[in-house]
Short mmCIF file of C-alpha atoms in Angstrom, two decimals:
data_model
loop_
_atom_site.label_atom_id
_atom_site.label_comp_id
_atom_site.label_asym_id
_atom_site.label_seq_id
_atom_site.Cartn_x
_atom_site.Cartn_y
_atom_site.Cartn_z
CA UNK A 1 -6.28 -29.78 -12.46
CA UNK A 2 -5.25 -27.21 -10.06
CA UNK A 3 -2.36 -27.60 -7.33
CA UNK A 4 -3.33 -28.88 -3.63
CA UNK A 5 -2.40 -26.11 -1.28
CA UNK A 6 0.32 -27.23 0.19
CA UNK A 7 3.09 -26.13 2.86
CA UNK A 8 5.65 -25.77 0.27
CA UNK A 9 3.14 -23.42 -1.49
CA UNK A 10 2.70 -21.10 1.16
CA UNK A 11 6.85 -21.26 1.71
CA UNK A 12 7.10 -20.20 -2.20
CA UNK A 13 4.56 -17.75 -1.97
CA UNK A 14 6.99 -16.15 1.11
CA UNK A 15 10.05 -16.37 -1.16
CA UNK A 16 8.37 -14.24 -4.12
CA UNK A 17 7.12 -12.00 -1.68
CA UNK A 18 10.71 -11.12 -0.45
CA UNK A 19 12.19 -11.31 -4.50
CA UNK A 20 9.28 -9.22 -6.52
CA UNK A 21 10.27 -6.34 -4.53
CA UNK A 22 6.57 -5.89 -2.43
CA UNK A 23 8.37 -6.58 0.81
CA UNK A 24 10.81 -3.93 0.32
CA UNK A 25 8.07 -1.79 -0.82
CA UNK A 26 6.17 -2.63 2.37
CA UNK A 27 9.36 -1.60 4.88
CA UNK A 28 9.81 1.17 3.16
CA UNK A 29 6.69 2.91 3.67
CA UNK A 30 6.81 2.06 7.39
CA UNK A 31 10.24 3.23 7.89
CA UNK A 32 9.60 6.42 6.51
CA UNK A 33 7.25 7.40 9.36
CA UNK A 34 9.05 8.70 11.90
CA UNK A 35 8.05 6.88 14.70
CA UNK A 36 10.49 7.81 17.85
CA UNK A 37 8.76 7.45 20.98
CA UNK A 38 11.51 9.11 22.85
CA UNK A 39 10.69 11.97 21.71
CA UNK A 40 7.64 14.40 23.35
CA UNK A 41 7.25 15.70 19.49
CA UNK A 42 6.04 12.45 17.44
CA UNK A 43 2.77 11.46 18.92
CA UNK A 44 0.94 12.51 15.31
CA UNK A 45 3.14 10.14 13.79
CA UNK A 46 2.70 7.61 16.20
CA UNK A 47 -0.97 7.21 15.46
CA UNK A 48 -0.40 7.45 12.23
CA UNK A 49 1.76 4.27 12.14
CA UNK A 50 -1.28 2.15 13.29
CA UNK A 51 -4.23 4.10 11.50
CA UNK A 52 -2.44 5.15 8.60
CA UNK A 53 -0.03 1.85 7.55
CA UNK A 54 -1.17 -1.11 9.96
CA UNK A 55 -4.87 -0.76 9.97
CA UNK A 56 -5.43 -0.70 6.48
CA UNK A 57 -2.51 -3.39 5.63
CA UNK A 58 -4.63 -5.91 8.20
CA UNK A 59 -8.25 -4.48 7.04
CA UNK A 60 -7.28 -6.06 3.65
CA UNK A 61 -6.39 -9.52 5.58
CA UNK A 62 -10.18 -10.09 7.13
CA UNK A 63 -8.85 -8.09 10.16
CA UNK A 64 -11.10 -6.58 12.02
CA UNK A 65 -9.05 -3.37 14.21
CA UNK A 66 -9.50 -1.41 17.23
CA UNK A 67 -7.17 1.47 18.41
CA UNK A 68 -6.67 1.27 22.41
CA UNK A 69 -5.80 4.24 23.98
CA UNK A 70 -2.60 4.09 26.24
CA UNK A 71 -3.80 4.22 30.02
CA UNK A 72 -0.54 6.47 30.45
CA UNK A 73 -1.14 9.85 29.70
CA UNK A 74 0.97 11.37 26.46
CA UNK A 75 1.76 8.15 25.61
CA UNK A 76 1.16 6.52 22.35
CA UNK A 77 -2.03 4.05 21.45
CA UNK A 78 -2.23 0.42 21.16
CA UNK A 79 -3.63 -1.35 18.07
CA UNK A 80 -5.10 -4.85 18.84
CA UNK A 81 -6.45 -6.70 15.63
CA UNK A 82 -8.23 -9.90 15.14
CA UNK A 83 -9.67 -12.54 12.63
CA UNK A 84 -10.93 -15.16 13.56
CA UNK A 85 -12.11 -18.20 12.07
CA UNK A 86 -13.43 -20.66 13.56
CA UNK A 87 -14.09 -20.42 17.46
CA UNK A 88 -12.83 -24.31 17.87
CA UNK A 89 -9.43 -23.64 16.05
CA UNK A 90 -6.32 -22.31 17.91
CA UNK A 91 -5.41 -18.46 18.76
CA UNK A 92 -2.10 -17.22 17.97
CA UNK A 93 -1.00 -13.55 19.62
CA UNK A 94 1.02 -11.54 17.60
CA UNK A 95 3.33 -8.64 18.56
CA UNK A 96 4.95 -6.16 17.60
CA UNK A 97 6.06 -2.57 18.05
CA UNK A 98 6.38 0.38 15.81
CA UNK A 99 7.90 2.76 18.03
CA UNK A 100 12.03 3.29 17.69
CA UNK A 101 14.54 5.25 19.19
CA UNK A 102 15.86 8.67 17.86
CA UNK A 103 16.98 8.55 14.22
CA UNK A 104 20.39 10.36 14.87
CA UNK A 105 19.73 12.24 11.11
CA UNK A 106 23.47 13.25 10.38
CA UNK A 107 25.40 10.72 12.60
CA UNK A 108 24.76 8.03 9.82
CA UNK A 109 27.39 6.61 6.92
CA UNK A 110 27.48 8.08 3.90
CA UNK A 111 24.95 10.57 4.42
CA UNK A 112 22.30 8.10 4.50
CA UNK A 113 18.83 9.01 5.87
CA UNK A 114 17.72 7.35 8.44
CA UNK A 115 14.04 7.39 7.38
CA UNK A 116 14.97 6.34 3.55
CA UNK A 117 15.30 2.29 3.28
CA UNK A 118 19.01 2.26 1.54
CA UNK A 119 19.99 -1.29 0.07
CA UNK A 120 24.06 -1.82 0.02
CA UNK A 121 24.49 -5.82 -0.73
CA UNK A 122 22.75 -7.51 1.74
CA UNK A 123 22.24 -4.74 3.86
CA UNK A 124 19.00 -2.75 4.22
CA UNK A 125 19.56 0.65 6.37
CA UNK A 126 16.84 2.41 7.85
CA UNK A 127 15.75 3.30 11.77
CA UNK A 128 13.50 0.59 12.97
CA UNK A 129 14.58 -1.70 10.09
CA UNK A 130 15.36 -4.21 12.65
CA UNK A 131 13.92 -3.07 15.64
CA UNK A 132 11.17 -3.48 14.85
CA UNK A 133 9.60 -2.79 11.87
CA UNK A 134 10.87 -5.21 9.85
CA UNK A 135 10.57 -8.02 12.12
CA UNK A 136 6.94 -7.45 12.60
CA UNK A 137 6.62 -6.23 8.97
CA UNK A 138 7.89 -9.99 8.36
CA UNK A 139 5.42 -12.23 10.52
CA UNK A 140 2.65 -10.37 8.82
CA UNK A 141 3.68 -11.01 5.43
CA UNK A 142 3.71 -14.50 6.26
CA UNK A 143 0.28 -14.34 7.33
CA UNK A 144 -0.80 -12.95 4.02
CA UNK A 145 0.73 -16.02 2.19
CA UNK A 146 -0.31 -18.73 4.60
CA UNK A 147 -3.76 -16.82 3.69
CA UNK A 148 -3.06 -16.73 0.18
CA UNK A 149 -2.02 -20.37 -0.71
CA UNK A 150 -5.11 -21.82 1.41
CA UNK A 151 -7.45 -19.86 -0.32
CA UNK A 152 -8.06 -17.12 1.37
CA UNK A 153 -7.95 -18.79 5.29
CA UNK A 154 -5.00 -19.07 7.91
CA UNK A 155 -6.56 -22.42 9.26
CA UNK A 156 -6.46 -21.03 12.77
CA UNK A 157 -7.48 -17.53 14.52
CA UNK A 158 -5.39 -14.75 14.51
CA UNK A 159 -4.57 -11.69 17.43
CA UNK A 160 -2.17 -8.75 16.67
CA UNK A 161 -1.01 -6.44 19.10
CA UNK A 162 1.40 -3.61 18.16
CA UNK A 163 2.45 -0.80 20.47
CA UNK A 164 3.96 2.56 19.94
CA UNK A 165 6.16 2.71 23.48
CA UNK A 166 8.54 -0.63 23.93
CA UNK A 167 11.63 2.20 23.28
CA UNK A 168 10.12 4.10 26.11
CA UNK A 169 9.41 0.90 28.51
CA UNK A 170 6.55 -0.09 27.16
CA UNK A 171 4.38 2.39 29.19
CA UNK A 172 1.07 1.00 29.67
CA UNK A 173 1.58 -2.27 28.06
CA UNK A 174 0.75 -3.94 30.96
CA UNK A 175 -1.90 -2.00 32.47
CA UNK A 176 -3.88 -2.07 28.90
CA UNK A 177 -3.32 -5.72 28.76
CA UNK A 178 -4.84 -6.49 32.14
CA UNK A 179 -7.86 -4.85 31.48
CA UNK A 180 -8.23 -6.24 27.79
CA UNK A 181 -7.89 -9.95 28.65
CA UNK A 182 -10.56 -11.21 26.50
CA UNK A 183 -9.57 -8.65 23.84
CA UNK A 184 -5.69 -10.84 23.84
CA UNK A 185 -6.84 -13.98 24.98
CA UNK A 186 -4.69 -16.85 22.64
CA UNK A 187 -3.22 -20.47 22.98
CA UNK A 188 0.21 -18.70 22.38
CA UNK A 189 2.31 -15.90 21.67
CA UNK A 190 4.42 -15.67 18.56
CA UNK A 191 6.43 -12.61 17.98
CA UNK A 192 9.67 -11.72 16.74
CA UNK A 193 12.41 -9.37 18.35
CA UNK A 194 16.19 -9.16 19.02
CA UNK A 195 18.61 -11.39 17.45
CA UNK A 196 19.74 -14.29 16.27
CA UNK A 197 22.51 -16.13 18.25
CA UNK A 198 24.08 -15.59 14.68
CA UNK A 199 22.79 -14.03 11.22
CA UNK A 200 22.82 -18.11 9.61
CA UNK A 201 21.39 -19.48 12.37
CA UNK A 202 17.57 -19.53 12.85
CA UNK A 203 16.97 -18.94 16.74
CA UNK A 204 14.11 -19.57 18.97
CA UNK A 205 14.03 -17.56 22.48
CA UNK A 206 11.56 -18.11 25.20
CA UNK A 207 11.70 -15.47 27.42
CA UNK A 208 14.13 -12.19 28.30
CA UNK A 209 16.43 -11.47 31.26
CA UNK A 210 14.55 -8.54 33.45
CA UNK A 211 16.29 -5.44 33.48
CA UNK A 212 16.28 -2.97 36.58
CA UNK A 213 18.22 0.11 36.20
CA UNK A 214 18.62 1.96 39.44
CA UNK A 215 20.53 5.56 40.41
CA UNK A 216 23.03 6.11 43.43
CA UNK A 217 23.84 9.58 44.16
CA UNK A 218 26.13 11.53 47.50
CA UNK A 219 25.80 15.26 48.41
CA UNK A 220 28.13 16.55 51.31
CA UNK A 221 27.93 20.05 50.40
CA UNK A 222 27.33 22.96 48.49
CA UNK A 223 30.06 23.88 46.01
CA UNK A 224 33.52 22.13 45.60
CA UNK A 225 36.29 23.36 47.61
CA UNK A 226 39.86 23.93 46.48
CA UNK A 227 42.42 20.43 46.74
CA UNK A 228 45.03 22.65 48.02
CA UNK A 229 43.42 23.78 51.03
CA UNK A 230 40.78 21.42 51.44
CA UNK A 231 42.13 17.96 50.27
CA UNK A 232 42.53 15.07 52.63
CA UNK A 233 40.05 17.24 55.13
CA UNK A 234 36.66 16.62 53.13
CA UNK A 235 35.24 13.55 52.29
CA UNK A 236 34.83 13.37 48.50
CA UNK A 237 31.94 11.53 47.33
CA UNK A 238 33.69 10.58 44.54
CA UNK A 239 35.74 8.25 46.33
CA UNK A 240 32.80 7.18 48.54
CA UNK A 241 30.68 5.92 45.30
CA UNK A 242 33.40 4.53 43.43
CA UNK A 243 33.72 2.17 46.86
CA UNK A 244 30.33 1.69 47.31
CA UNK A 245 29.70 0.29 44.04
CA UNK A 246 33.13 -1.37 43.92
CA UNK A 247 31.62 -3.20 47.36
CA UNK A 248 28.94 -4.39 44.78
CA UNK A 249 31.08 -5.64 42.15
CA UNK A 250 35.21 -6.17 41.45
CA UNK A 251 37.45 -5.10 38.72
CA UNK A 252 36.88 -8.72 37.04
CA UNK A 253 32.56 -8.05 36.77
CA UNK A 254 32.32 -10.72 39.07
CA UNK A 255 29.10 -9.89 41.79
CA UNK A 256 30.15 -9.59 45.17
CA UNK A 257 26.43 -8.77 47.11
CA UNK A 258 25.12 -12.46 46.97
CA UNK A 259 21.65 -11.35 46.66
CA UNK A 260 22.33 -10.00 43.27
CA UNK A 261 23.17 -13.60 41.78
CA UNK A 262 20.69 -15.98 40.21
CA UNK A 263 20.05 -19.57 41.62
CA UNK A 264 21.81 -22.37 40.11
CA UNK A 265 21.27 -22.75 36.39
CA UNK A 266 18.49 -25.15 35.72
CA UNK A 267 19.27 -28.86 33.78
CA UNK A 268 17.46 -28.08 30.52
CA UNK A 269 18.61 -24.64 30.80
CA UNK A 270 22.02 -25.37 30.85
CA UNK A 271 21.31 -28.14 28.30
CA UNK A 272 19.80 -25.44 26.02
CA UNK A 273 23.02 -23.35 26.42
CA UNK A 274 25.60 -25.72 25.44
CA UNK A 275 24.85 -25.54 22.37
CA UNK A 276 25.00 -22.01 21.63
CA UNK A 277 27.86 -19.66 20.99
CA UNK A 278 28.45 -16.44 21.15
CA UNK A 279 29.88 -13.62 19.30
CA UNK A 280 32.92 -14.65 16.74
CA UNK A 281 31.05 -12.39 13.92
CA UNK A 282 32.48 -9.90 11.60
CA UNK A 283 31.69 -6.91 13.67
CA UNK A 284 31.13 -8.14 17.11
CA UNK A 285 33.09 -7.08 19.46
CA UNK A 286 35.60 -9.72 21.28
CA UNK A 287 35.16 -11.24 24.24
CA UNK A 288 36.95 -10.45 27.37
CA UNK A 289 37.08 -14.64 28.19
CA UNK A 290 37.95 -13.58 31.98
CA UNK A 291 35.20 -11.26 32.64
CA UNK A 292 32.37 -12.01 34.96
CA UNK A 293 30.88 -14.97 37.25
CA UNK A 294 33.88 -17.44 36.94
CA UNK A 295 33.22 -21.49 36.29
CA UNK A 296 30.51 -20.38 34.22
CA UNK A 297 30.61 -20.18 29.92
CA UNK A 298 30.58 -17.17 27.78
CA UNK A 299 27.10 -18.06 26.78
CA UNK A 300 26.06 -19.00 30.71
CA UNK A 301 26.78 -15.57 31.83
CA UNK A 302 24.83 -13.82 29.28
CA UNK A 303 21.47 -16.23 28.73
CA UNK A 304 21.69 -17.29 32.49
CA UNK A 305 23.51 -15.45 34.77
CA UNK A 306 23.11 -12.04 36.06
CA UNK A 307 24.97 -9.27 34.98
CA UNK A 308 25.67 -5.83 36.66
CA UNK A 309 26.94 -3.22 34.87
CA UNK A 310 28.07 0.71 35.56
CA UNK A 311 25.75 2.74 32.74
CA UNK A 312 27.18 5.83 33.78
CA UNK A 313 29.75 7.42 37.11
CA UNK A 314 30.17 11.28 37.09
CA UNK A 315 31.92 13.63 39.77
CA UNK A 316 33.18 16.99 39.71
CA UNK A 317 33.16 18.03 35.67
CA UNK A 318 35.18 15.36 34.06
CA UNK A 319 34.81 17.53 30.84
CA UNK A 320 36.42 20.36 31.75
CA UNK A 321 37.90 19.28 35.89
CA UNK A 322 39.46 21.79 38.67
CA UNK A 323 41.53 21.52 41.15
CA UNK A 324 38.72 21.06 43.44
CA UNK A 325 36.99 18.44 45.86
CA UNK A 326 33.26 18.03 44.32
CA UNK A 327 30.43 18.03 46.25
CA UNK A 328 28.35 15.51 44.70
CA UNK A 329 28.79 11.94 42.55
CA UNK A 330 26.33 10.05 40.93
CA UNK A 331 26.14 6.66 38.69
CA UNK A 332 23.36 4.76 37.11
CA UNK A 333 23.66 1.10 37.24
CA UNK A 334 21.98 -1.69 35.72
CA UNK A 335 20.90 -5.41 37.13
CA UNK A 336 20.18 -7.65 34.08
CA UNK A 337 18.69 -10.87 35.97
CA UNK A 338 17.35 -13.97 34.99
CA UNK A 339 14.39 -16.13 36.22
CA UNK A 340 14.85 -16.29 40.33
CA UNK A 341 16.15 -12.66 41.03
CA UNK A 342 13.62 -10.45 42.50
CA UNK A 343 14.54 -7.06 41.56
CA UNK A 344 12.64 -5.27 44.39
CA UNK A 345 14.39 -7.65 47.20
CA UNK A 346 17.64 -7.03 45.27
CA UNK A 347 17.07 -2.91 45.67
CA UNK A 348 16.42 -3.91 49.44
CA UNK A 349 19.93 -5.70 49.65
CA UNK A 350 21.69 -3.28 48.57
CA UNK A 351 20.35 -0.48 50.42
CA UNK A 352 20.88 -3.10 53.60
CA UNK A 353 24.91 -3.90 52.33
CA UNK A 354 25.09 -0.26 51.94
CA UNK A 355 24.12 0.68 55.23
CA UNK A 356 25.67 -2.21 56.72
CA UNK A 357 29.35 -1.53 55.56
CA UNK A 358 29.62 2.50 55.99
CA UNK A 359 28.17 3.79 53.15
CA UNK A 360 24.85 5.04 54.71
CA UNK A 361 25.33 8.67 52.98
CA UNK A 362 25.00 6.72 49.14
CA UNK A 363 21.32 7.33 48.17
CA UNK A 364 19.20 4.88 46.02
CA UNK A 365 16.43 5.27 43.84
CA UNK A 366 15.30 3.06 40.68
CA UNK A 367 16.00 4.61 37.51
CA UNK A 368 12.73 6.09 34.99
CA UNK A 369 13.15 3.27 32.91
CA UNK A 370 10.26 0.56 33.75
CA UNK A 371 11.85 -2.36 35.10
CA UNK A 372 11.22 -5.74 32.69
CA UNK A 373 11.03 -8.70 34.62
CA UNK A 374 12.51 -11.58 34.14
CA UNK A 375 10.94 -14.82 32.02
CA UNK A 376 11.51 -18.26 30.68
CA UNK A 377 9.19 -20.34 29.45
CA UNK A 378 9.63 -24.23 29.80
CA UNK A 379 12.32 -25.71 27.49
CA UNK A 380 9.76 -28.76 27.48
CA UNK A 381 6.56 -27.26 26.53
CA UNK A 382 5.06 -28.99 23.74
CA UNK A 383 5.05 -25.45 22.16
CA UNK A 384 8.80 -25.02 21.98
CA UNK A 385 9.56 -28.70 20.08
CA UNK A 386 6.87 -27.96 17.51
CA UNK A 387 8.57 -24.40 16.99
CA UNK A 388 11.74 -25.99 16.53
CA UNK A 389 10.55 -28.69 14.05
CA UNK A 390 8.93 -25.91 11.98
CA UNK A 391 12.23 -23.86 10.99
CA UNK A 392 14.46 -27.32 10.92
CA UNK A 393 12.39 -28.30 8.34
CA UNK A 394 11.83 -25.09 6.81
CA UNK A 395 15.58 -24.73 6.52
CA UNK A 396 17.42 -27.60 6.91
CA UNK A 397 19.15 -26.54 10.09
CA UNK A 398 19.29 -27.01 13.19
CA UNK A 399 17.76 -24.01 15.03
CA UNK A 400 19.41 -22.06 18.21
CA UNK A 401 17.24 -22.22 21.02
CA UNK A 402 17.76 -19.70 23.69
CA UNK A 403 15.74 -20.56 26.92
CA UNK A 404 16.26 -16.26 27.48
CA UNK A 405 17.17 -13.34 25.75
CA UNK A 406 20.00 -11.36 26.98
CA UNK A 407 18.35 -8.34 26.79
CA UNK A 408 14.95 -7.44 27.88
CA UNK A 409 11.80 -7.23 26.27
CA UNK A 410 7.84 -6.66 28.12
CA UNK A 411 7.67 -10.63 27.87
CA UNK A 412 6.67 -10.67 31.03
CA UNK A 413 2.76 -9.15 30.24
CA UNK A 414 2.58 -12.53 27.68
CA UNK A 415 3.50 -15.08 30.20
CA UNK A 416 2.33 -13.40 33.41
CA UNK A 417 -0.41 -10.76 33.00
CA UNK A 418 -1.91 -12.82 30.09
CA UNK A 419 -0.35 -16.24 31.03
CA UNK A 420 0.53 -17.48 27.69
CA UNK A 421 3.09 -19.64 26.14
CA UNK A 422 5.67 -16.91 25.02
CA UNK A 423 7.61 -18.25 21.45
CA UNK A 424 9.85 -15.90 19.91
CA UNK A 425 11.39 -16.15 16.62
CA UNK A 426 14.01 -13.41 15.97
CA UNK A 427 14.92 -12.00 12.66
CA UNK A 428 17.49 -9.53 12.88
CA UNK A 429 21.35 -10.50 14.51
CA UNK A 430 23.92 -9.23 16.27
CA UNK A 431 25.86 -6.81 14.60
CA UNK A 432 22.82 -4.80 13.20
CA UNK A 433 23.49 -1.57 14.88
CA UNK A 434 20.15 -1.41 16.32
CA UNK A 435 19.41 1.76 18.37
CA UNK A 436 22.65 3.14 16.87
CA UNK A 437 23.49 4.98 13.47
CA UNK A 438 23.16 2.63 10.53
CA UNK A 439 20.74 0.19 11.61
CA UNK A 440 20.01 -2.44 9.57
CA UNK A 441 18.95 -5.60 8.72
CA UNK A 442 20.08 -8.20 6.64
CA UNK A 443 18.28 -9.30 3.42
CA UNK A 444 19.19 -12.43 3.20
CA UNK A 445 17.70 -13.06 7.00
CA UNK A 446 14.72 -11.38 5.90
CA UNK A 447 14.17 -14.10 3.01
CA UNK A 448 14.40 -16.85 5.05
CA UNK A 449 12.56 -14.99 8.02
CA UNK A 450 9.72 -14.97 6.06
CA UNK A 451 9.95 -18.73 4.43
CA UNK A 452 10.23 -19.46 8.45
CA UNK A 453 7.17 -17.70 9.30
CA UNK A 454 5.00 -18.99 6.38
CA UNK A 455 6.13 -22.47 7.33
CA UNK A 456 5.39 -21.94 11.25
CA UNK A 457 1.92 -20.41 10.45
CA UNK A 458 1.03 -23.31 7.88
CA UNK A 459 1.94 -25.56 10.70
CA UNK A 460 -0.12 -24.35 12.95
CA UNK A 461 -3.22 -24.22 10.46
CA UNK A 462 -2.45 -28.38 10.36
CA UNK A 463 -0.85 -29.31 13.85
CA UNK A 464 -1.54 -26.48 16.29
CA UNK A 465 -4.73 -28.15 17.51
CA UNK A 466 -2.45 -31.11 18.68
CA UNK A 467 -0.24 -29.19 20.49
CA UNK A 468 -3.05 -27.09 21.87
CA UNK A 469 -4.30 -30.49 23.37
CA UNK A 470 -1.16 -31.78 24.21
CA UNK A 471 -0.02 -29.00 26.68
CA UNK A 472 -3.54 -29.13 27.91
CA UNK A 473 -2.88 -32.53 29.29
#
């Protein structure tokens, strides 16, 4: 008599995945391809990420593929992927990007490559190991087990979407999404990125802060002029931005332009909050307890407050100064804003307090970043309670829900250009060095990442039609 298929199967099956090696195997192919976006010289290897290592990996899964070229020119392609099953059962969308940032050969510990997978303990180094590779590399793993253990059927249709640009901004994301509707259309999104609140904690996130990144520059004059002769007769621009932006924000972080602040924390927000912490891990950095909005938690300013921040301030040559009055200063700043801030009425504000208090010579432009907005899905949709059942009992914990990212992620094509439930399941935490030398991710997250995922995708083979229904009501 042969064995039921069973949840616990498909969770087994996930578990000998990860220990026989063939997940490993698996990352390290992918890693290997050096996939940086940010650079003008990798669109070969780009492509070759999705026709080369994804298509064939899904082809094998029932997955029928399609390459979308990027409406950006120069940019890299889309791959969208499907199977589907039965035309009454539930979507799930899939994402996922295989672009990362520069590998920084020769800046990493060691020696280490940055395009070889190198396994120290329970870390696994390698660009993109985290961000994103793996974490995508993960969810489809699960797939193939959920697949395997039901004999040879997920129990529900099945979307995957990975792009080559989210390092770059995601050029294009949106505009190929809006005009390949049908092509994503799903019940919901489920897609892993970012971290955990902490490496043992699973963590469920439902959205990102936006992120607008915006320039100010001055230019009195041509050439600097000696401080001898000149100084305390010519305005230095210096001085001028350092106000302007200090006019914008104090030495504590708190904001002083009230248009730059968030409404009032929603109730299930700030019910979701309370029980998170942050930081307090081996290699995060320590909290500065004063810093920012004040009345507000550690974890309230980060997942829901608004943050500015000074990315960069130069004047004169501050690697190599002279006695001498510059003619020009410029900064890059960032807005990091949560659902509520409207980051083109925020540009206008400024440019209005600037004008309004003297500083009418400060120029303003948004930066060449594209600016994410800002998104939150419902702490009550049915979606989110089901996603949290999944990994407690999965686990045994009790999962971290984070109604947004800190950071930013294209979210925003998901829950507004598609309209879809956005659940996100991160597998990677805090101190992974992602975007930095020695990235990595942890193995023993990976392991129970993908025992999570095979659990969530069995569940929604058995109970997604429920909660299909149930948020339809």
């Amino acid at each position: 008599m042969t064995n039921q298929p069973s949840r616990a199967g498909a969770i087994a099956r996930a578990a000998d995945h990860y220990a026989s090696g063939a997940f490993l195997a698996d990352l390290s192919r992918r890693v290997a391809i050096k996939t940086e976006s940010q650079s003008a010289d990798r669109g070969a290897e780009l492509r070759a990420y999705l026709t080369d290592e994804m298509l064939p990996t899904l082809q094998a899964l029932g997955f029928g593929s399609t390459i979308v070229e990027n409406p950006v020119s120069g940019r890299g392609p889309f791959l969208v992927a499907e199977r589907r099953e039965d035309p009454d059962l539930p979507t799930v969308l899939v994402y996922g990007h295989g672009d990362v940032v520069l590998g920084h050969e020769g800046k990493w510990r060691d020696g280490m490559d940055p395009w070889t997978v190198t396994v120290d303990g329970d870390r696994w180094y390698g660009r993109g190991i985290a961000d994103n590779k793996g974490q995508h590399s993960v969810n489809i793993a699960a797939l193939a087990q959920v697949m395997a253990e039901r004999g040879g059927r997920l129990g529900f249709n099945a979307k995957i979407l990975i792009e080559m640009g989210e390092e770059a901004g995601s050029p294009g994301l949106r505009a190929m999404a809006e005009a390949n509707r049908d092509l994503l259309a799903a019940d919901v999104l489920i897609a892993s990125d970012g971290p955990r609140v902490i490496a043992g904690r699973p963590t469920v996130f439902l959205g990102s802060r936006g992120a607008l990144n915006f320039d100010l520059s001055i230019t009195l004059r041509e050439g600097g002029h000696h401080s001898g002769n000149w100084g305390g007769l010519l305005a230095n621009p210096g001085t001028i931005l350092a106000n302007a932006i200090a006019s914008l924000i104090d030495q504590h972080g708190r904001i002083k332009l009230d248009a730059l602040k968030p409404p009032p924390i929603p109730p299930a927000v700030k019910t979701a909050i309370a029980d998170l912490t942050v930081g307090g891990g081996p290699n995060d950095p320590e909290i500065d307890r004063d810093w920012g909005e004040p009345g507000l938690t550690p974890e309230e300013r980060v997942f829901g407050w608004n943050a500015l921040e000074v990315l960069a301030f130069e004047t004169g040559n501050p690697r190599a100064p002279v006695n001498a009055v510059p003619p020009s200063a410029r900064a890059t700043l960032q807005l990091r804003f949560v659902v509520g801030t409207d980051p083109q009425a925020a540009l206008a504000a400024i440019r209005a307090h600037f004008d309004a208090n003297g500083f009418g010579q400060v120029q303003l432009s948004t930066g060449r970043m594209e600016t994410f907005a800002a998104t939150r899905l419902d702490p009550t949709d049915p979606w989110v309670g089901w996603t949290l059942d999944s990994l407690a009992r999965t686990t045994g914990k009790k999962p971290a829900l984070l109604p947004n990212l800190g950071g930013s992620i294209p979210n925003d094509v998901f829950s507004d250009a598609l309209e879809l439930p956005t659940i996100w399941v991160p597998h990677s935490y805090p101190a992974c060095s992602q975007h930095a030398p020695n990235e990595h991710m942890l193995g023993s997250v990976a392991e129970e990442a993908l025992r999570i995922m095979a659990g969530l995708f069995w569940d929604l083979g058995e109970t997604g039609p429920s909660i299909r229904e149930a948020r339809a009501r």
